[in-house]
PDB file of C-alpha atoms and ligand atoms in Angstrom:
ATOM      1  CA  MET A   1      19.047   5.255  10.627  1.00 97.00           C
ATOM      2  CA  ILE A   2      20.320   3.354   7.607  1.00 97.00           C
ATOM      3  CA  ILE A   3      24.120   3.404   7.623  1.00 97.00           C
ATOM      4  CA  LYS A   4      24.610   2.663   3.922  1.00 97.00           C
ATOM      5  CA  GLY A   5      24.885   5.887   1.976  1.00 96.00           C
ATOM      6  CA  SER A   6      25.036   8.105   5.078  1.00 98.00           C
ATOM      7  CA  THR A   7      28.024  10.203   6.126  1.00 98.00           C
ATOM      8  CA  PHE A   8      29.371  10.158   9.666  1.00 98.00           C
ATOM      9  CA  ILE A   9      32.093  12.162  11.350  1.00 99.00           C
ATOM     10  CA  VAL A  10      34.279  10.064  13.651  1.00 99.00           C
ATOM     11  CA  THR A  11      36.261  12.240  16.057  1.00 99.00           C
ATOM     12  CA  GLY A  12      39.425  10.651  17.377  1.00 98.00           C
ATOM     13  CA  GLY A  13      39.009   8.665  14.176  1.00 98.00           C
ATOM     14  CA  THR A  14      42.633   7.535  13.964  1.00 98.00           C
ATOM     15  CA  GLY A  15      42.637   6.307  17.586  1.00 97.00           C
ATOM     16  CA  GLY A  16      41.823   2.830  18.848  1.00 96.00           C
ATOM     17  CA  ILE A  17      38.047   2.988  19.307  1.00 98.00           C
ATOM     18  CA  GLY A  18      37.549   5.662  16.622  1.00 98.00           C
ATOM     19  CA  SER A  19      39.300   3.710  13.883  1.00 98.00           C
ATOM     20  CA  GLY A  20      37.367   0.556  14.851  1.00 97.00           C
ATOM     21  CA  CYS A  21      34.079   2.466  14.540  1.00 98.00           C
ATOM     22  CA  ALA A  22      35.166   4.111  11.263  1.00 98.00           C
ATOM     23  CA  ARG A  23      36.034   0.711   9.736  1.00 97.00           C
ATOM     24  CA  MET A  24      32.645  -0.676  10.746  1.00 97.00           C
ATOM     25  CA  LEU A  25      30.849   2.311   9.170  1.00 97.00           C
ATOM     26  CA  LEU A  26      32.857   1.991   5.946  1.00 96.00           C
ATOM     27  CA  ASP A  27      32.180  -1.758   5.823  1.00 95.00           C
ATOM     28  CA  GLN A  28      28.463  -0.989   6.144  1.00 95.00           C
ATOM     29  CA  GLY A  29      28.596   1.402   3.183  1.00 95.00           C
ATOM     30  CA  ALA A  30      28.857   4.799   4.888  1.00 97.00           C
ATOM     31  CA  ALA A  31      31.206   7.636   4.036  1.00 97.00           C
ATOM     32  CA  VAL A  32      33.394   8.666   6.955  1.00 98.00           C
ATOM     33  CA  ALA A  33      35.311  11.791   7.954  1.00 98.00           C
ATOM     34  CA  LEU A  34      38.045  11.180  10.488  1.00 98.00           C
ATOM     35  CA  PHE A  35      38.651  14.184  12.780  1.00 98.00           C
ATOM     36  CA  ASP A  36      41.917  13.974  14.687  1.00 98.00           C
ATOM     37  CA  MET A  37      45.124  15.817  15.562  1.00 98.00           C
ATOM     38  CA  ILE A  38      47.764  13.713  13.806  1.00 98.00           C
ATOM     39  CA  PRO A  39      49.630  15.286  10.844  1.00 98.00           C
ATOM     40  CA  VAL A  40      47.664  15.501   7.588  1.00 98.00           C
ATOM     41  CA  GLU A  41      49.933  13.095   5.656  1.00 98.00           C
ATOM     42  CA  LYS A  42      49.515  10.425   8.347  1.00 98.00           C
ATOM     43  CA  GLY A  43      45.771  10.989   8.656  1.00 98.00           C
ATOM     44  CA  ASP A  44      45.314  10.857   4.882  1.00 96.00           C
ATOM     45  CA  ALA A  45      47.232   7.564   4.832  1.00 96.00           C
ATOM     46  CA  VAL A  46      44.953   6.122   7.547  1.00 97.00           C
ATOM     47  CA  ALA A  47      41.887   7.196   5.557  1.00 97.00           C
ATOM     48  CA  VAL A  48      43.206   5.562   2.377  1.00 95.00           C
ATOM     49  CA  GLU A  49      44.219   2.392   4.228  1.00 95.00           C
ATOM     50  CA  MET A  50      40.750   1.929   5.737  1.00 94.00           C
ATOM     51  CA  THR A  51      38.813   2.628   2.549  1.00 91.00           C
ATOM     52  CA  PRO A  52      37.364  -0.539   1.035  1.00 74.00           C
ATOM     53  CA  ASN A  53      38.783  -1.537  -2.370  1.00 77.00           C
ATOM     54  CA  GLY A  54      37.638   0.623  -5.242  1.00 69.00           C
ATOM     55  CA  LEU A  55      35.886   3.164  -3.023  1.00 75.00           C
ATOM     56  CA  THR A  56      38.552   5.867  -2.916  1.00 75.00           C
ATOM     57  CA  GLY A  57      37.346   9.023  -1.244  1.00 80.00           C
ATOM     58  CA  ARG A  58      34.763   7.327   0.966  1.00 95.00           C
ATOM     59  CA  ALA A  59      36.978   8.107   3.981  1.00 97.00           C
ATOM     60  CA  ILE A  60      38.623  11.505   4.399  1.00 97.00           C
ATOM     61  CA  TYR A  61      40.848  12.876   7.114  1.00 98.00           C
ATOM     62  CA  VAL A  62      40.379  16.362   8.561  1.00 98.00           C
ATOM     63  CA  LYS A  63      43.000  17.608  11.027  1.00 98.00           C
ATOM     64  CA  VAL A  64      41.133  19.560  13.665  1.00 98.00           C
ATOM     65  CA  ASP A  65      41.375  20.241  17.377  1.00 98.00           C
ATOM     66  CA  ILE A  66      37.920  19.560  18.797  1.00 98.00           C
ATOM     67  CA  THR A  67      38.426  22.179  21.530  1.00 98.00           C
ATOM     68  CA  ASP A  68      38.495  24.932  18.859  1.00 98.00           C
ATOM     69  CA  SER A  69      34.870  25.754  18.069  1.00 98.00           C
ATOM     70  CA  ASP A  70      35.567  27.787  14.888  1.00 98.00           C
ATOM     71  CA  ALA A  71      37.884  25.092  13.553  1.00 98.00           C
ATOM     72  CA  VAL A  72      35.297  22.350  14.205  1.00 98.00           C
ATOM     73  CA  LYS A  73      32.590  24.415  12.476  1.00 98.00           C
ATOM     74  CA  GLU A  74      34.882  24.788   9.453  1.00 98.00           C
ATOM     75  CA  ALA A  75      35.802  21.081   9.501  1.00 98.00           C
ATOM     76  CA  VAL A  76      32.134  20.050   9.582  1.00 98.00           C
ATOM     77  CA  ALA A  77      31.496  22.344   6.587  1.00 98.00           C
ATOM     78  CA  VAL A  78      34.336  20.593   4.721  1.00 98.00           C
ATOM     79  CA  VAL A  79      32.605  17.251   5.356  1.00 98.00           C
ATOM     80  CA  VAL A  80      29.241  18.542   4.145  1.00 97.00           C
ATOM     81  CA  ASN A  81      30.859  19.906   0.970  1.00 97.00           C
ATOM     82  CA  LYS A  82      33.074  16.902   0.216  1.00 97.00           C
ATOM     83  CA  LEU A  83      30.909  13.967   1.302  1.00 97.00           C
ATOM     84  CA  GLY A  84      27.374  15.360   1.714  1.00 96.00           C
ATOM     85  CA  ASN A  85      24.439  13.601   3.436  1.00 97.00           C
ATOM     86  CA  LEU A  86      25.802  14.145   6.963  1.00 98.00           C
ATOM     87  CA  LYS A  87      23.790  11.990   9.375  1.00 98.00           C
ATOM     88  CA  GLY A  88      25.767  12.177  12.564  1.00 98.00           C
ATOM     89  CA  ALA A  89      28.936  11.704  14.535  1.00 99.00           C
ATOM     90  CA  VAL A  90      30.681   9.097  16.611  1.00 99.00           C
ATOM     91  CA  HIS A  91      32.572  11.270  19.056  1.00 98.00           C
ATOM     92  CA  CYS A  92      35.597   9.281  20.243  1.00 98.00           C
ATOM     93  CA  ALA A  93      38.199  12.032  20.680  1.00 98.00           C
ATOM     94  CA  GLY A  94      39.242  12.065  24.307  1.00 97.00           C
ATOM     95  CA  VAL A  95      42.228  12.037  26.615  1.00 95.00           C
ATOM     96  CA  ALA A  96      43.102  10.356  29.901  1.00 89.00           C
ATOM     97  CA  ILE A  97      45.918  12.098  31.711  1.00 85.00           C
ATOM     98  CA  LYS A  98      47.422  10.447  34.755  1.00 77.00           C
ATOM     99  CA  ARG A  99      46.829  13.430  36.983  1.00 80.00           C
ATOM    100  CA  PRO A 100      43.852  14.121  39.233  1.00 81.00           C
ATOM    101  CA  TRP A 101      42.611  16.789  36.824  1.00 83.00           C
ATOM    102  CA  THR A 102      43.963  19.149  34.181  1.00 90.00           C
ATOM    103  CA  ASN A 103      42.376  21.966  32.205  1.00 93.00           C
ATOM    104  CA  ASP A 104      43.468  20.223  29.009  1.00 95.00           C
ATOM    105  CA  MET A 105      41.651  17.036  29.936  1.00 95.00           C
ATOM    106  CA  LEU A 106      38.466  18.940  30.831  1.00 95.00           C
ATOM    107  CA  ASP A 107      38.728  21.026  27.629  1.00 97.00           C
ATOM    108  CA  VAL A 108      38.977  17.982  25.370  1.00 98.00           C
ATOM    109  CA  ASN A 109      36.609  15.641  27.191  1.00 98.00           C
ATOM    110  CA  VAL A 110      33.920  18.120  28.270  1.00 98.00           C
ATOM    111  CA  VAL A 111      34.084  21.350  26.221  1.00 98.00           C
ATOM    112  CA  GLY A 112      35.062  19.406  23.093  1.00 98.00           C
ATOM    113  CA  THR A 113      31.962  17.238  23.493  1.00 98.00           C
ATOM    114  CA  PHE A 114      29.704  20.316  23.545  1.00 98.00           C
ATOM    115  CA  ILE A 115      31.499  21.749  20.511  1.00 98.00           C
ATOM    116  CA  VAL A 116      31.328  18.579  18.407  1.00 98.00           C
ATOM    117  CA  ASN A 117      27.670  17.888  19.283  1.00 98.00           C
ATOM    118  CA  ALA A 118      26.609  21.475  18.597  1.00 97.00           C
ATOM    119  CA  HIS A 119      28.314  21.890  15.225  1.00 98.00           C
ATOM    120  CA  VAL A 120      27.290  18.473  13.925  1.00 98.00           C
ATOM    121  CA  ALA A 121      23.673  19.133  14.969  1.00 96.00           C
ATOM    122  CA  ASP A 122      23.748  22.615  13.425  1.00 94.00           C
ATOM    123  CA  ALA A 123      25.021  21.208  10.127  1.00 96.00           C
ATOM    124  CA  ILE A 124      22.295  18.518  10.078  1.00 95.00           C
ATOM    125  CA  ASN A 125      19.701  21.160  10.984  1.00 90.00           C
ATOM    126  CA  TYR A 126      20.890  23.683   8.403  1.00 86.00           C
ATOM    127  CA  PRO A 127      18.285  22.765   5.764  1.00 79.00           C
ATOM    128  CA  LEU A 128      15.512  23.023   8.357  1.00 75.00           C
ATOM    129  CA  ASN A 129      16.771  26.397   9.496  1.00 73.00           C
ATOM    130  CA  HIS A 130      17.271  27.682   5.954  1.00 74.00           C
ATOM    131  CA  PRO A 131      14.366  26.484   3.798  1.00 68.00           C
ATOM    132  CA  LYS A 132      14.599  27.417   0.139  1.00 69.00           C
ATOM    133  CA  SER A 133      10.983  28.532   0.309  1.00 66.00           C
ATOM    134  CA  PRO A 134       8.674  29.095   3.286  1.00 63.00           C
ATOM    135  CA  THR A 135       6.661  25.956   2.446  1.00 65.00           C
ATOM    136  CA  GLU A 136       9.493  23.636   1.442  1.00 62.00           C
ATOM    137  CA  HIS A 137      10.430  22.411   4.916  1.00 58.00           C
ATOM    138  CA  ALA A 138       8.686  22.024   8.195  1.00 54.00           C
ATOM    139  CA  PRO A 139       9.602  24.817  10.593  1.00 55.00           C
ATOM    140  CA  PHE A 140      12.554  24.195  12.883  1.00 56.00           C
ATOM    141  CA  TRP A 141      11.819  21.889  15.845  1.00 61.00           C
ATOM    142  CA  THR A 142       8.809  20.216  14.327  1.00 69.00           C
ATOM    143  CA  THR A 143      10.020  17.352  12.138  1.00 79.00           C
ATOM    144  CA  ASP A 144       9.062  13.719  12.776  1.00 84.00           C
ATOM    145  CA  GLU A 145      11.708  12.527  10.318  1.00 89.00           C
ATOM    146  CA  GLU A 146      14.785  10.752  11.739  1.00 95.00           C
ATOM    147  CA  ARG A 147      17.555  13.091  10.651  1.00 95.00           C
ATOM    148  CA  GLY A 148      20.645  12.261  12.650  1.00 97.00           C
ATOM    149  CA  VAL A 149      22.363  10.444  15.492  1.00 98.00           C
ATOM    150  CA  ILE A 150      25.295  11.498  17.649  1.00 98.00           C
ATOM    151  CA  ILE A 151      27.141   8.987  19.818  1.00 99.00           C
ATOM    152  CA  ASN A 152      29.464  10.242  22.557  1.00 98.00           C
ATOM    153  CA  PHE A 153      32.064   8.120  24.295  1.00 98.00           C
ATOM    154  CA  ALA A 154      31.778   8.505  28.063  1.00 97.00           C
ATOM    155  CA  SER A 155      33.334   5.893  30.369  1.00 93.00           C
ATOM    156  CA  ALA A 156      32.704   3.408  33.148  1.00 88.00           C
ATOM    157  CA  ALA A 157      34.597   6.035  35.169  1.00 87.00           C
ATOM    158  CA  ALA A 158      31.577   8.341  34.787  1.00 88.00           C
ATOM    159  CA  ASN A 159      30.631   7.581  38.349  1.00 71.00           C
ATOM    160  CA  PRO A 160      31.905   9.249  41.484  1.00 59.00           C
ATOM    161  CA  TYR A 161      33.036   5.974  43.007  1.00 55.00           C
ATOM    162  CA  ALA A 162      35.426   5.228  40.183  1.00 62.00           C
ATOM    163  CA  ARG A 163      38.174   7.191  41.965  1.00 65.00           C
ATOM    164  CA  VAL A 164      39.456   9.216  39.066  1.00 75.00           C
ATOM    165  CA  LEU A 165      39.036  12.834  39.984  1.00 81.00           C
ATOM    166  CA  GLY A 166      39.316  14.722  36.676  1.00 86.00           C
ATOM    167  CA  TYR A 167      38.605  12.027  34.093  1.00 89.00           C
ATOM    168  CA  GLY A 168      35.624  10.595  36.013  1.00 89.00           C
ATOM    169  CA  PRO A 169      33.659  13.831  36.574  1.00 91.00           C
ATOM    170  CA  GLY A 170      34.530  14.891  33.010  1.00 94.00           C
ATOM    171  CA  LYS A 171      32.981  11.705  31.657  1.00 95.00           C
ATOM    172  CA  THR A 172      29.983  12.162  33.987  1.00 94.00           C
ATOM    173  CA  ALA A 173      29.585  15.504  32.206  1.00 96.00           C
ATOM    174  CA  VAL A 174      29.653  13.677  28.852  1.00 98.00           C
ATOM    175  CA  VAL A 175      26.679  11.574  30.005  1.00 97.00           C
ATOM    176  CA  GLY A 176      24.929  14.781  31.129  1.00 97.00           C
ATOM    177  CA  ILE A 177      25.665  16.596  27.852  1.00 98.00           C
ATOM    178  CA  THR A 178      24.331  13.557  25.964  1.00 98.00           C
ATOM    179  CA  LYS A 179      21.003  13.582  27.799  1.00 98.00           C
ATOM    180  CA  ALA A 180      20.574  17.360  27.551  1.00 98.00           C
ATOM    181  CA  MET A 181      21.492  17.364  23.848  1.00 98.00           C
ATOM    182  CA  ALA A 182      19.045  14.514  23.194  1.00 98.00           C
ATOM    183  CA  ASP A 183      16.304  16.504  24.891  1.00 96.00           C
ATOM    184  CA  PHE A 184      17.224  19.646  22.956  1.00 94.00           C
ATOM    185  CA  LEU A 185      17.650  17.981  19.558  1.00 95.00           C
ATOM    186  CA  GLY A 186      14.831  15.420  19.705  1.00 94.00           C
ATOM    187  CA  PRO A 187      12.266  17.729  18.094  1.00 90.00           C
ATOM    188  CA  SER A 188      14.575  18.173  15.110  1.00 91.00           C
ATOM    189  CA  GLY A 189      14.899  14.408  14.663  1.00 95.00           C
ATOM    190  CA  ILE A 190      18.396  13.916  16.058  1.00 97.00           C
ATOM    191  CA  ARG A 191      19.135  11.241  18.668  1.00 98.00           C
ATOM    192  CA  VAL A 192      22.036  11.524  21.112  1.00 98.00           C
ATOM    193  CA  VAL A 193      23.358   8.505  23.021  1.00 98.00           C
ATOM    194  CA  SER A 194      26.530   7.804  25.013  1.00 98.00           C
ATOM    195  CA  ILE A 195      28.538   4.615  25.438  1.00 98.00           C
ATOM    196  CA  SER A 196      30.471   3.883  28.623  1.00 95.00           C
ATOM    197  CA  PRO A 197      33.223   1.323  28.053  1.00 93.00           C
ATOM    198  CA  SER A 198      35.347  -0.164  30.798  1.00 87.00           C
ATOM    199  CA  ILE A 199      38.796  -1.024  29.460  1.00 87.00           C
ATOM    200  CA  VAL A 200      39.394  -1.198  25.733  1.00 91.00           C
ATOM    201  CA  LEU A 201      42.829  -1.867  24.279  1.00 86.00           C
ATOM    202  CA  SER A 202      43.993   1.376  22.627  1.00 85.00           C
ATOM    203  CA  GLY A 203      46.649   4.073  22.773  1.00 82.00           C
ATOM    204  CA  LEU A 204      44.702   5.679  25.596  1.00 80.00           C
ATOM    205  CA  THR A 205      44.994   2.670  27.902  1.00 79.00           C
ATOM    206  CA  ALA A 206      48.537   1.631  26.919  1.00 76.00           C
ATOM    207  CA  ASN A 207      50.068   3.451  29.906  1.00 71.00           C
ATOM    208  CA  PHE A 208      47.578   1.944  32.324  1.00 69.00           C
ATOM    209  CA  SER A 209      47.368  -1.570  30.895  1.00 69.00           C
ATOM    210  CA  GLY A 210      49.266  -3.292  33.711  1.00 74.00           C
ATOM    211  CA  TYR A 211      47.166  -1.648  36.377  1.00 71.00           C
ATOM    212  CA  PHE A 212      43.816  -2.274  34.725  1.00 73.00           C
ATOM    213  CA  GLY A 213      44.835  -5.686  33.389  1.00 76.00           C
ATOM    214  CA  ASP A 214      45.448  -6.860  36.955  1.00 76.00           C
ATOM    215  CA  ALA A 215      42.183  -5.360  38.142  1.00 72.00           C
ATOM    216  CA  LEU A 216      40.193  -7.016  35.375  1.00 74.00           C
ATOM    217  CA  LYS A 217      41.786 -10.414  35.945  1.00 73.00           C
ATOM    218  CA  LYS A 218      41.091 -10.326  39.671  1.00 69.00           C
ATOM    219  CA  HIS A 219      37.746  -8.628  39.924  1.00 64.00           C
ATOM    220  CA  ALA A 220      35.834  -8.211  36.655  1.00 72.00           C
ATOM    221  CA  THR A 221      32.566 -10.069  36.260  1.00 82.00           C
ATOM    222  CA  PHE A 222      32.954 -11.326  32.682  1.00 87.00           C
ATOM    223  CA  PRO A 223      34.952 -11.110  30.517  1.00 89.00           C
ATOM    224  CA  ARG A 224      38.035 -10.680  32.700  1.00 84.00           C
ATOM    225  CA  VAL A 225      40.133  -9.216  29.913  1.00 84.00           C
ATOM    226  CA  PRO A 226      40.067  -5.838  28.166  1.00 87.00           C
ATOM    227  CA  LEU A 227      37.478  -5.396  25.420  1.00 91.00           C
ATOM    228  CA  GLY A 228      38.366  -4.501  21.838  1.00 93.00           C
ATOM    229  CA  PRO A 229      37.320  -1.637  19.536  1.00 96.00           C
ATOM    230  CA  GLU A 230      35.066  -4.148  17.745  1.00 97.00           C
ATOM    231  CA  HIS A 231      32.840  -4.380  20.833  1.00 97.00           C
ATOM    232  CA  MET A 232      32.415  -0.611  20.725  1.00 98.00           C
ATOM    233  CA  ALA A 233      31.850  -0.615  16.945  1.00 98.00           C
ATOM    234  CA  SER A 234      29.066  -3.207  17.189  1.00 98.00           C
ATOM    235  CA  THR A 235      27.387  -1.096  19.889  1.00 98.00           C
ATOM    236  CA  VAL A 236      27.667   1.986  17.668  1.00 99.00           C
ATOM    237  CA  LYS A 237      26.076   0.045  14.791  1.00 98.00           C
ATOM    238  CA  TRP A 238      23.187  -1.079  17.030  1.00 98.00           C
ATOM    239  CA  ILE A 239      22.581   2.483  18.278  1.00 98.00           C
ATOM    240  CA  ILE A 240      22.624   3.985  14.770  1.00 98.00           C
ATOM    241  CA  GLU A 241      20.263   1.360  13.393  1.00 98.00           C
ATOM    242  CA  ASN A 242      17.800   1.323  16.311  1.00 98.00           C
ATOM    243  CA  VAL A 243      15.650   4.459  16.293  1.00 98.00           C
ATOM    244  CA  GLY A 244      14.276   3.588  19.732  1.00 98.00           C
ATOM    245  CA  VAL A 245      17.618   4.086  21.459  1.00 98.00           C
ATOM    246  CA  ASN A 246      17.900   7.677  22.615  1.00 98.00           C
ATOM    247  CA  ALA A 247      18.993   9.839  25.559  1.00 98.00           C
ATOM    248  CA  ILE A 248      20.663   7.006  27.451  1.00 98.00           C
ATOM    249  CA  ASP A 249      24.138   5.888  28.434  1.00 97.00           C
ATOM    250  CA  VAL A 250      24.924   2.338  27.272  1.00 97.00           C
ATOM    251  CA  PRO A 251      27.484   0.551  29.480  1.00 93.00           C
ATOM    252  CA  VAL A 252      29.725  -1.880  27.589  1.00 93.00           C
ATOM    253  CA  ASP A 253      31.835  -2.867  30.555  1.00 88.00           C
ATOM    254  CA  GLY A 254      31.460  -6.575  31.276  1.00 85.00           C
ATOM    255  CA  GLY A 255      30.207  -5.714  34.752  1.00 81.00           C
ATOM    256  CA  TRP A 256      33.473  -3.954  35.535  1.00 74.00           C
ATOM    257  CA  LYS A 257      31.890  -1.055  37.381  1.00 58.00           C
ATOM    258  CA  LEU A 258      31.013  -3.415  40.233  1.00 56.00           C
ATOM    259  CA  VAL A 259      34.730  -3.833  40.815  1.00 50.00           C
ATOM    260  CA  MET A 260      35.156  -0.210  41.700  1.00 53.00           C
ATOM    261  CA  ASP A 261      32.728  -0.566  44.614  1.00 51.00           C
ATOM    262  CA  LYS A 262      35.241  -2.763  46.442  1.00 50.00           C
ATOM    263  CA  PRO A 263      37.953  -0.919  48.380  1.00 49.00           C
ATOM    264  CA  GLY A 264      41.388  -1.683  46.943  1.00 49.00           C
ATOM    265  CA  ALA A 265      39.781  -3.758  44.211  1.00 47.00           C
ATOM    266  CA  ALA A 266      42.251  -2.765  41.563  1.00 48.00           C
ATOM    267  CA  GLY A 267      44.947  -4.533  43.556  1.00 49.00           C
ATOM    268  CA  GLY A 268      47.625  -2.051  42.534  1.00 53.00           C
ATOM    269  CA  GLU A 269      48.197   1.611  43.108  1.00 58.00           C
ATOM    270  CA  ASP A 270      45.117   3.382  44.418  1.00 60.00           C
ATOM    271  CA  PRO A 271      44.433   6.300  42.034  1.00 57.00           C
ATOM    272  CA  ARG A 272      43.672   8.479  45.059  1.00 59.00           C
ATOM    273  CA  ALA A 273      47.371   8.327  45.902  1.00 63.00           C
ATOM    274  CA  LEU A 274      47.903  10.525  42.836  1.00 58.00           C
ATOM    275  CA  ALA A 275      45.968  13.375  44.379  1.00 57.00           C
ATOM    276  CA  PRO A 276      47.691  14.500  47.569  1.00 56.00           C
ATOM    277  CA  GLY A 277      47.311  18.164  46.555  1.00 59.00           C
ATOM    278  CA  LEU A 278      44.339  17.609  44.296  1.00 60.00           C
ATOM    279  CA  GLU A 279      46.114  18.738  41.142  1.00 52.00           C
TER     280      GLU A 279
HETATM  281  N1  LIG B   1      40.170   2.800  25.809  1.00 61.16           N
HETATM  282  C1  LIG B   1      39.438   2.676  26.914  1.00 61.16           C
HETATM  283  O1  LIG B   1      39.632   1.775  27.733  1.00 61.16           O
HETATM  284  C2  LIG B   1      38.329   3.664  27.191  1.00 61.16           C
HETATM  285  C3  LIG B   1      37.530   3.415  28.304  1.00 61.16           C
HETATM  286  C4  LIG B   1      36.509   4.290  28.582  1.00 61.16           C
HETATM  287  C5  LIG B   1      36.289   5.382  27.765  1.00 61.16           C
HETATM  288  N2  LIG B   1      37.102   5.599  26.680  1.00 61.16           N
HETATM  289  C6  LIG B   1      36.842   6.779  25.848  1.00 61.16           C
HETATM  290  O2  LIG B   1      36.678   6.377  24.503  1.00 61.16           O
HETATM  291  C7  LIG B   1      37.164   7.415  23.647  1.00 61.16           C
HETATM  292  C8  LIG B   1      38.160   6.847  22.644  1.00 61.16           C
HETATM  293  O3  LIG B   1      39.291   6.370  23.362  1.00 61.16           O
HETATM  294  P1  LIG B   1      40.439   5.459  22.695  1.00 61.16           P
HETATM  295  O4  LIG B   1      40.675   4.361  23.637  1.00 61.16           O
HETATM  296  O5  LIG B   1      40.144   5.180  21.292  1.00 61.16           O
HETATM  297  O6  LIG B   1      41.672   6.449  22.821  1.00 61.16           O
HETATM  298  P2  LIG B   1      42.845   6.754  21.761  1.00 61.16           P
HETATM  299  O7  LIG B   1      43.866   7.517  22.531  1.00 61.16           O
HETATM  300  O8  LIG B   1      43.255   5.523  21.051  1.00 61.16           O
HETATM  301  O9  LIG B   1      42.109   7.724  20.732  1.00 61.16           O
HETATM  302  C9  LIG B   1      41.700   9.027  21.096  1.00 61.16           C
HETATM  303  C10 LIG B   1      41.918   9.898  19.880  1.00 61.16           C
HETATM  304  O10 LIG B   1      41.466  11.222  20.186  1.00 61.16           O
HETATM  305  C11 LIG B   1      42.347  12.129  19.560  1.00 61.16           C
HETATM  306  N3  LIG B   1      42.281  13.430  20.203  1.00 61.16           N
HETATM  307  C12 LIG B   1      42.705  13.751  21.459  1.00 61.16           C
HETATM  308  N4  LIG B   1      42.515  15.067  21.679  1.00 61.16           N
HETATM  309  C13 LIG B   1      41.970  15.571  20.551  1.00 61.16           C
HETATM  310  C14 LIG B   1      41.568  16.871  20.177  1.00 61.16           C
HETATM  311  N5  LIG B   1      41.691  17.914  21.014  1.00 61.16           N
HETATM  312  N6  LIG B   1      41.046  17.057  18.945  1.00 61.16           N
HETATM  313  C15 LIG B   1      40.928  16.006  18.072  1.00 61.16           C
HETATM  314  N7  LIG B   1      41.303  14.746  18.390  1.00 61.16           N
HETATM  315  C16 LIG B   1      41.829  14.535  19.614  1.00 61.16           C
HETATM  316  C17 LIG B   1      43.728  11.478  19.715  1.00 61.16           C
HETATM  317  O11 LIG B   1      44.653  12.003  18.790  1.00 61.16           O
HETATM  318  C18 LIG B   1      43.402  10.007  19.485  1.00 61.16           C
HETATM  319  O12 LIG B   1      43.570   9.633  18.140  1.00 61.16           O
HETATM  320  C19 LIG B   1      37.740   8.488  24.557  1.00 61.16           C
HETATM  321  O13 LIG B   1      36.764   9.485  24.775  1.00 61.16           O
HETATM  322  C20 LIG B   1      37.996   7.750  25.846  1.00 61.16           C
HETATM  323  O14 LIG B   1      37.972   8.607  26.965  1.00 61.16           O
HETATM  324  C21 LIG B   1      38.118   4.748  26.375  1.00 61.16           C
END
């Protein structure tokens, strides 16, 4: 997929990884719609600040809760009307709550992933589903044209041994949704891929930085420091541009997952201590 001239939705687009990915897409000549929950004035200001000089309007902000299916459908329609040429989404909206599990965390990380993937795919597929004449488009499910790409952020915690009860299984579900969506959407020319980062400096990790910082320093393979949004953005760029990458989870974790195999590897509080009553 050629990034220049395409439009992408970036959910969690004002967050750490999301804004890094949005900046990369804008730099490469895409138009970008940031979906997030911050107030409209603040989101609009972020969109203006990240827009390259002289290209006003190439980034827009849409305040939307990704757990609300109707609202996401409406927000995607706004993007199609305002920016056009929708080619996919980089789905970064997510939460990590320091509790074994919460409904909110599962709603955002799991249900929200279904909702975002489904509405973005439906919008890309709309012309195939609604041909202007019976001969104008190939019937649904039969195109060989590359028509879209959706990238979901999972996590290195998407493994049972990562000892995070709600976040981990939720992110395992993100990997599962990615593979099932890729299978479902492949015939309509849409790829779906997930990325599993280890620790990336962002608002999400701010509360855990001491804990994970120690773990990385002591036990990571390489590098032994947190990654940055730019490492995620370059992976997103590679996935979008490489049509052969589909239906997989791409770890960008510096070998960090190995750490979690070692008992007590984090060196600090064991996350299992948070779960005496499992909620
Ligand atoms: N930062 C890390 O170390 C790390 C590691 C592994 C996976 N991840 C995943 O990467 C993704 C991005 O994380 P980040 O580090 O940029 O976090 P972040 O907190 O900086 O950004 C997440 C963004 O999602 C938005 N958001 C939350 N709930 C939402 C909702 N219901 N609707 C719309 N927007 C919502 C937040 O407002 C925020 O701007 C998340 O899915 C996270 O789980 C992050």
